[in-house]
Amino acid sequence: MNILQKAVATGVKTIPRNGFMRHSSHFVYQPDAKPPVDGPTQKMNMFQAINQAMDIALEQNESALVFGEDVAFGGVFRCSMGLQKKYGKQRVFNTPLCEQGIAGFAIGVANTGAKAIAEMQFADYIFPAFDQIVNEAAKYRYRSGNLYDCGSLTFRAPCGAVGHGACYHSQSPEAYFAHTPGLKVVVPRGPNKAKGLLLACVKDNDPCIVFEPKTLYRAAVEEVPVAAFESPIGKADVLRVGTDVTLVGWGTQIHVLQEVATMAKKQLDVSCEVIDLVSILPWDKETICNSVKKTGRVLIAHEAPLTSGFGAELAATIQEECFLHLESPVLRVTGWDTPFPHVFEPFYIPDKHRCLAGIRKLIDF
């Protein structure tokens, strides 16, 4: 297959002068069928839902603080827009361009009892703060014998592919943090989950990281309850019931998998069960394993590279818990083991065509 054929097969438009042009989106957004709780709703995109969640947190808790690089004017993605004007410069404020300093301050202020909501401008920038988060925040309760803790500490970080982010604005680093007892890590698939998970994290007794797929900030639109509500941490969502193959993903990838499930039924007459993991740490082993025992086949898809991606943890657990129920080996469809590319992003991400090919491989095994 030459590059032109491959471009067409993966949905890339060709143009005469420049060779080919990329789509900025590799998915079709699938809104939740209904709001998570009863009551009045408002149509919101994901950054508006996150803004409302922080607004509620600041209103309900006088100790709550929102801070990070450029959050005072709304942030790069406008998630904190209007909050400083409403709550003042003492509670919503900019920080220096120093992720380690942001994390260190967040840990200290949370330790005094404040509810800290710290923004890392991009998940790619969180690595200078890795030591603070992993060696300080995550271990504070344990090493003090439960005398002190960093509960009510939440880090927000935009993550994942966006169409043009290249290697410093496209990474999905959830697996690095999933190896750390004491943290909780979640990834929303849209506005309702983003609001509910953020409010749950703010109230949680352990430090939390919310990785927000940045491409969904505006692309994801739903009817969101106006009132405060929480989405449970550690609980996966079965979005589509099926009998032949289990599809597991999180964040943006769940919308790819929902489209793939429709394609599989139409083209292969294969019934797919689609599960949004939602929570990376802790993760819902019961829901995943029950589904795999029913279908006998499982495909796990994520944007992060294959080697040591969080899909490897799922695959290992499924092999241990569901071995006698499996009709084929566990299959992972992921990003490649390379830095995240720019112009070749369409060939890097686990799009619907790669996932559908994976389903065919599972069925034909």
Tab-separated table of N, CA and C in Angstrom, residues 194-266:
chain	number	residue	atom	x	y	z
A	194	ALA	N	-16.960	14.953	32.962
A	194	ALA	CA	-15.961	15.929	33.386
A	194	ALA	C	-16.416	16.673	34.639
A	195	LYS	N	-17.664	17.104	34.649
A	195	LYS	CA	-18.193	17.819	35.815
A	195	LYS	C	-18.293	16.901	37.017
A	196	GLY	N	-18.895	15.728	36.817
A	196	GLY	CA	-19.102	14.813	37.930
A	196	GLY	C	-17.808	14.296	38.530
A	197	LEU	N	-16.831	13.972	37.674
A	197	LEU	CA	-15.555	13.466	38.175
A	197	LEU	C	-14.761	14.555	38.885
A	198	LEU	N	-14.777	15.775	38.345
A	198	LEU	CA	-14.026	16.858	38.980
A	198	LEU	C	-14.579	17.156	40.370
A	199	LEU	N	-15.898	17.207	40.506
A	199	LEU	CA	-16.494	17.460	41.826
A	199	LEU	C	-16.230	16.303	42.785
A	200	ALA	N	-16.194	15.068	42.272
A	200	ALA	CA	-15.868	13.919	43.114
A	200	ALA	C	-14.419	13.994	43.578
A	201	CYS	N	-13.527	14.408	42.696
A	201	CYS	CA	-12.116	14.522	43.055
A	201	CYS	C	-11.888	15.605	44.108
A	202	VAL	N	-12.576	16.723	43.955
A	202	VAL	CA	-12.421	17.819	44.913
A	202	VAL	C	-12.796	17.370	46.324
A	203	LYS	N	-13.774	16.474	46.430
A	203	LYS	CA	-14.228	16.004	47.745
A	203	LYS	C	-13.486	14.774	48.230
A	204	ASP	N	-12.671	14.162	47.381
A	204	ASP	CA	-12.018	12.911	47.747
A	204	ASP	C	-10.928	13.136	48.791
A	205	ASN	N	-10.666	12.113	49.582
A	205	ASN	CA	-9.667	12.204	50.647
A	205	ASN	C	-8.249	11.895	50.174
A	206	ASP	N	-8.090	11.597	48.900
A	206	ASP	CA	-6.772	11.329	48.339
A	206	ASP	C	-6.492	12.298	47.199
A	207	PRO	N	-5.222	12.562	46.900
A	207	PRO	CA	-4.898	13.426	45.756
A	207	PRO	C	-5.338	12.777	44.453
A	208	CYS	N	-5.908	13.578	43.564
A	208	CYS	CA	-6.470	13.072	42.312
A	208	CYS	C	-5.872	13.814	41.119
A	209	ILE	N	-5.818	13.110	39.994
A	209	ILE	CA	-5.432	13.726	38.729
A	209	ILE	C	-6.561	13.504	37.734
A	210	VAL	N	-7.026	14.583	37.128
A	210	VAL	CA	-8.041	14.498	36.079
A	210	VAL	C	-7.361	14.813	34.755
A	211	PHE	N	-7.180	13.806	33.924
A	211	PHE	CA	-6.652	14.019	32.587
A	211	PHE	C	-7.819	14.291	31.649
A	212	GLU	N	-7.861	15.512	31.104
A	212	GLU	CA	-8.983	15.964	30.280
A	212	GLU	C	-8.596	15.940	28.802
A	213	PRO	N	-9.193	15.070	27.993
A	213	PRO	CA	-8.859	15.055	26.560
A	213	PRO	C	-9.169	16.396	25.912
A	214	LYS	N	-8.132	17.097	25.504
A	214	LYS	CA	-8.300	18.493	25.084
A	214	LYS	C	-9.138	18.635	23.826
A	215	THR	N	-9.126	17.625	22.970
A	215	THR	CA	-9.913	17.715	21.744
A	215	THR	C	-11.413	17.693	22.024
A	216	LEU	N	-11.794	17.286	23.248
A	216	LEU	CA	-13.218	17.239	23.614
A	216	LEU	C	-13.712	18.544	24.227
A	217	TYR	N	-12.817	19.460	24.552
A	217	TYR	CA	-13.248	20.687	25.229
A	217	TYR	C	-14.395	21.378	24.489
A	218	ARG	N	-14.306	21.454	23.181
A	218	ARG	CA	-15.358	22.087	22.392
A	218	ARG	C	-16.164	21.088	21.563
A	219	ALA	N	-15.550	19.981	21.198
A	219	ALA	CA	-16.242	18.996	20.354
A	219	ALA	C	-17.326	18.248	21.115
A	220	ALA	N	-17.162	18.101	22.425
A	220	ALA	CA	-18.122	17.349	23.244
A	220	ALA	C	-19.190	18.289	23.788
A	221	VAL	N	-20.439	18.052	23.424
A	221	VAL	CA	-21.562	18.880	23.870
A	221	VAL	C	-22.678	17.969	24.366
A	222	GLU	N	-23.198	18.262	25.547
A	222	GLU	CA	-24.271	17.456	26.145
A	222	GLU	C	-25.202	18.339	26.961
A	223	GLU	N	-26.338	17.785	27.323
A	223	GLU	CA	-27.211	18.382	28.326
A	223	GLU	C	-26.672	17.998	29.699
A	224	VAL	N	-26.217	18.999	30.448
A	224	VAL	CA	-25.554	18.762	31.734
A	224	VAL	C	-26.419	19.303	32.870
A	225	PRO	N	-26.653	18.516	33.926
A	225	PRO	CA	-27.400	19.029	35.072
A	225	PRO	C	-26.759	20.291	35.646
A	226	VAL	N	-27.586	21.266	35.963
A	226	VAL	CA	-27.080	22.523	36.503
A	226	VAL	C	-26.606	22.346	37.940
A	227	ALA	N	-27.271	21.489	38.697
A	227	ALA	CA	-26.933	21.262	40.105
A	227	ALA	C	-25.625	20.485	40.237
A	228	ALA	N	-25.074	20.514	41.430
A	228	ALA	CA	-23.872	19.738	41.718
A	228	ALA	C	-24.194	18.249	41.723
A	229	PHE	N	-23.301	17.455	41.202
A	229	PHE	CA	-23.419	15.998	41.277
A	229	PHE	C	-22.024	15.409	41.154
A	230	GLU	N	-21.869	14.173	41.586
A	230	GLU	CA	-20.576	13.509	41.537
A	230	GLU	C	-20.680	12.205	40.756
A	231	SER	N	-19.653	11.912	39.984
A	231	SER	CA	-19.531	10.623	39.303
A	231	SER	C	-18.570	9.756	40.101
A	232	PRO	N	-18.911	8.508	40.343
A	232	PRO	CA	-18.063	7.667	41.195
A	232	PRO	C	-16.689	7.408	40.593
A	233	ILE	N	-15.667	7.510	41.421
A	233	ILE	CA	-14.303	7.175	41.020
A	233	ILE	C	-14.118	5.666	41.200
A	234	GLY	N	-13.569	5.016	40.198
A	234	GLY	CA	-13.339	3.583	40.297
A	234	GLY	C	-14.416	2.732	39.677
A	235	LYS	N	-15.368	3.353	38.985
A	235	LYS	CA	-16.485	2.632	38.392
A	235	LYS	C	-16.521	2.860	36.887
A	236	ALA	N	-16.453	1.755	36.115
A	236	ALA	CA	-16.540	1.834	34.659
A	236	ALA	C	-17.991	1.924	34.223
A	237	ASP	N	-18.204	2.414	32.996
A	237	ASP	CA	-19.548	2.532	32.430
A	237	ASP	C	-19.680	1.621	31.215
A	238	VAL	N	-20.697	0.762	31.226
A	238	VAL	CA	-21.013	-0.048	30.049
A	238	VAL	C	-21.926	0.793	29.167
A	239	LEU	N	-21.394	1.259	28.047
A	239	LEU	CA	-22.123	2.176	27.174
A	239	LEU	C	-22.940	1.450	26.109
A	240	ARG	N	-22.538	0.244	25.777
A	240	ARG	CA	-23.265	-0.553	24.794
A	240	ARG	C	-23.126	-2.020	25.184
A	241	VAL	N	-24.220	-2.724	25.252
A	241	VAL	CA	-24.213	-4.140	25.620
A	241	VAL	C	-24.006	-4.983	24.359
A	242	GLY	N	-23.132	-5.984	24.447
A	242	GLY	CA	-22.864	-6.862	23.318
A	242	GLY	C	-22.533	-8.267	23.773
A	243	THR	N	-22.345	-9.167	22.812
A	243	THR	CA	-22.164	-10.589	23.141
A	243	THR	C	-20.890	-11.212	22.564
A	244	ASP	N	-20.252	-10.570	21.589
A	244	ASP	CA	-19.156	-11.228	20.873
A	244	ASP	C	-17.760	-10.714	21.232
A	245	VAL	N	-17.631	-9.420	21.422
A	245	VAL	CA	-16.327	-8.809	21.695
A	245	VAL	C	-16.516	-7.676	22.705
A	246	THR	N	-15.603	-7.576	23.672
A	246	THR	CA	-15.582	-6.455	24.608
A	246	THR	C	-14.578	-5.417	24.120
A	247	LEU	N	-15.014	-4.178	23.999
A	247	LEU	CA	-14.138	-3.067	23.619
A	247	LEU	C	-13.955	-2.155	24.826
A	248	VAL	N	-12.710	-1.920	25.221
A	248	VAL	CA	-12.420	-1.114	26.410
A	248	VAL	C	-11.552	0.077	26.024
A	249	GLY	N	-11.938	1.248	26.475
A	249	GLY	CA	-11.150	2.453	26.241
A	249	GLY	C	-11.485	3.494	27.286
A	250	TRP	N	-10.947	4.689	27.080
A	250	TRP	CA	-11.259	5.816	27.978
A	250	TRP	C	-10.988	7.119	27.239
A	251	GLY	N	-11.593	8.193	27.720
A	251	GLY	CA	-11.395	9.490	27.090
A	251	GLY	C	-11.919	9.528	25.662
A	252	THR	N	-11.198	10.205	24.789
A	252	THR	CA	-11.607	10.335	23.391
A	252	THR	C	-11.777	8.987	22.719
A	253	GLN	N	-10.946	8.027	23.096
A	253	GLN	CA	-10.964	6.725	22.434
A	253	GLN	C	-12.304	6.018	22.564
A	254	ILE	N	-13.057	6.331	23.586
A	254	ILE	CA	-14.355	5.657	23.761
A	254	ILE	C	-15.311	6.024	22.637
A	255	HIS	N	-15.169	7.205	22.071
A	255	HIS	CA	-16.027	7.609	20.949
A	255	HIS	C	-15.609	6.897	19.664
A	256	VAL	N	-14.315	6.652	19.518
A	256	VAL	CA	-13.840	5.829	18.405
A	256	VAL	C	-14.434	4.428	18.520
A	257	LEU	N	-14.405	3.858	19.723
A	257	LEU	CA	-14.876	2.487	19.914
A	257	LEU	C	-16.387	2.366	19.714
A	258	GLN	N	-17.130	3.396	20.064
A	258	GLN	CA	-18.572	3.320	19.830
A	258	GLN	C	-18.882	3.306	18.330
A	259	GLU	N	-18.136	4.086	17.566
A	259	GLU	CA	-18.319	4.056	16.117
A	259	GLU	C	-17.877	2.709	15.545
A	260	VAL	N	-16.794	2.182	16.079
A	260	VAL	CA	-16.291	0.882	15.630
A	260	VAL	C	-17.309	-0.221	15.912
A	261	ALA	N	-17.977	-0.149	17.058
A	261	ALA	CA	-18.991	-1.154	17.388
A	261	ALA	C	-20.117	-1.162	16.363
A	262	THR	N	-20.511	0.029	15.913
A	262	THR	CA	-21.541	0.127	14.873
A	262	THR	C	-21.035	-0.460	13.559
A	263	MET	N	-19.795	-0.148	13.205
A	263	MET	CA	-19.201	-0.681	11.982
A	263	MET	C	-19.093	-2.203	12.035
A	264	ALA	N	-18.695	-2.736	13.200
A	264	ALA	CA	-18.525	-4.182	13.341
A	264	ALA	C	-19.852	-4.915	13.162
A	265	LYS	N	-20.910	-4.334	13.685
A	265	LYS	CA	-22.227	-4.959	13.543
A	265	LYS	C	-22.677	-4.929	12.088
A	266	LYS	N	-22.439	-3.818	11.437
A	266	LYS	CA	-22.894	-3.653	10.056
A	266	LYS	C	-22.061	-4.469	9.070
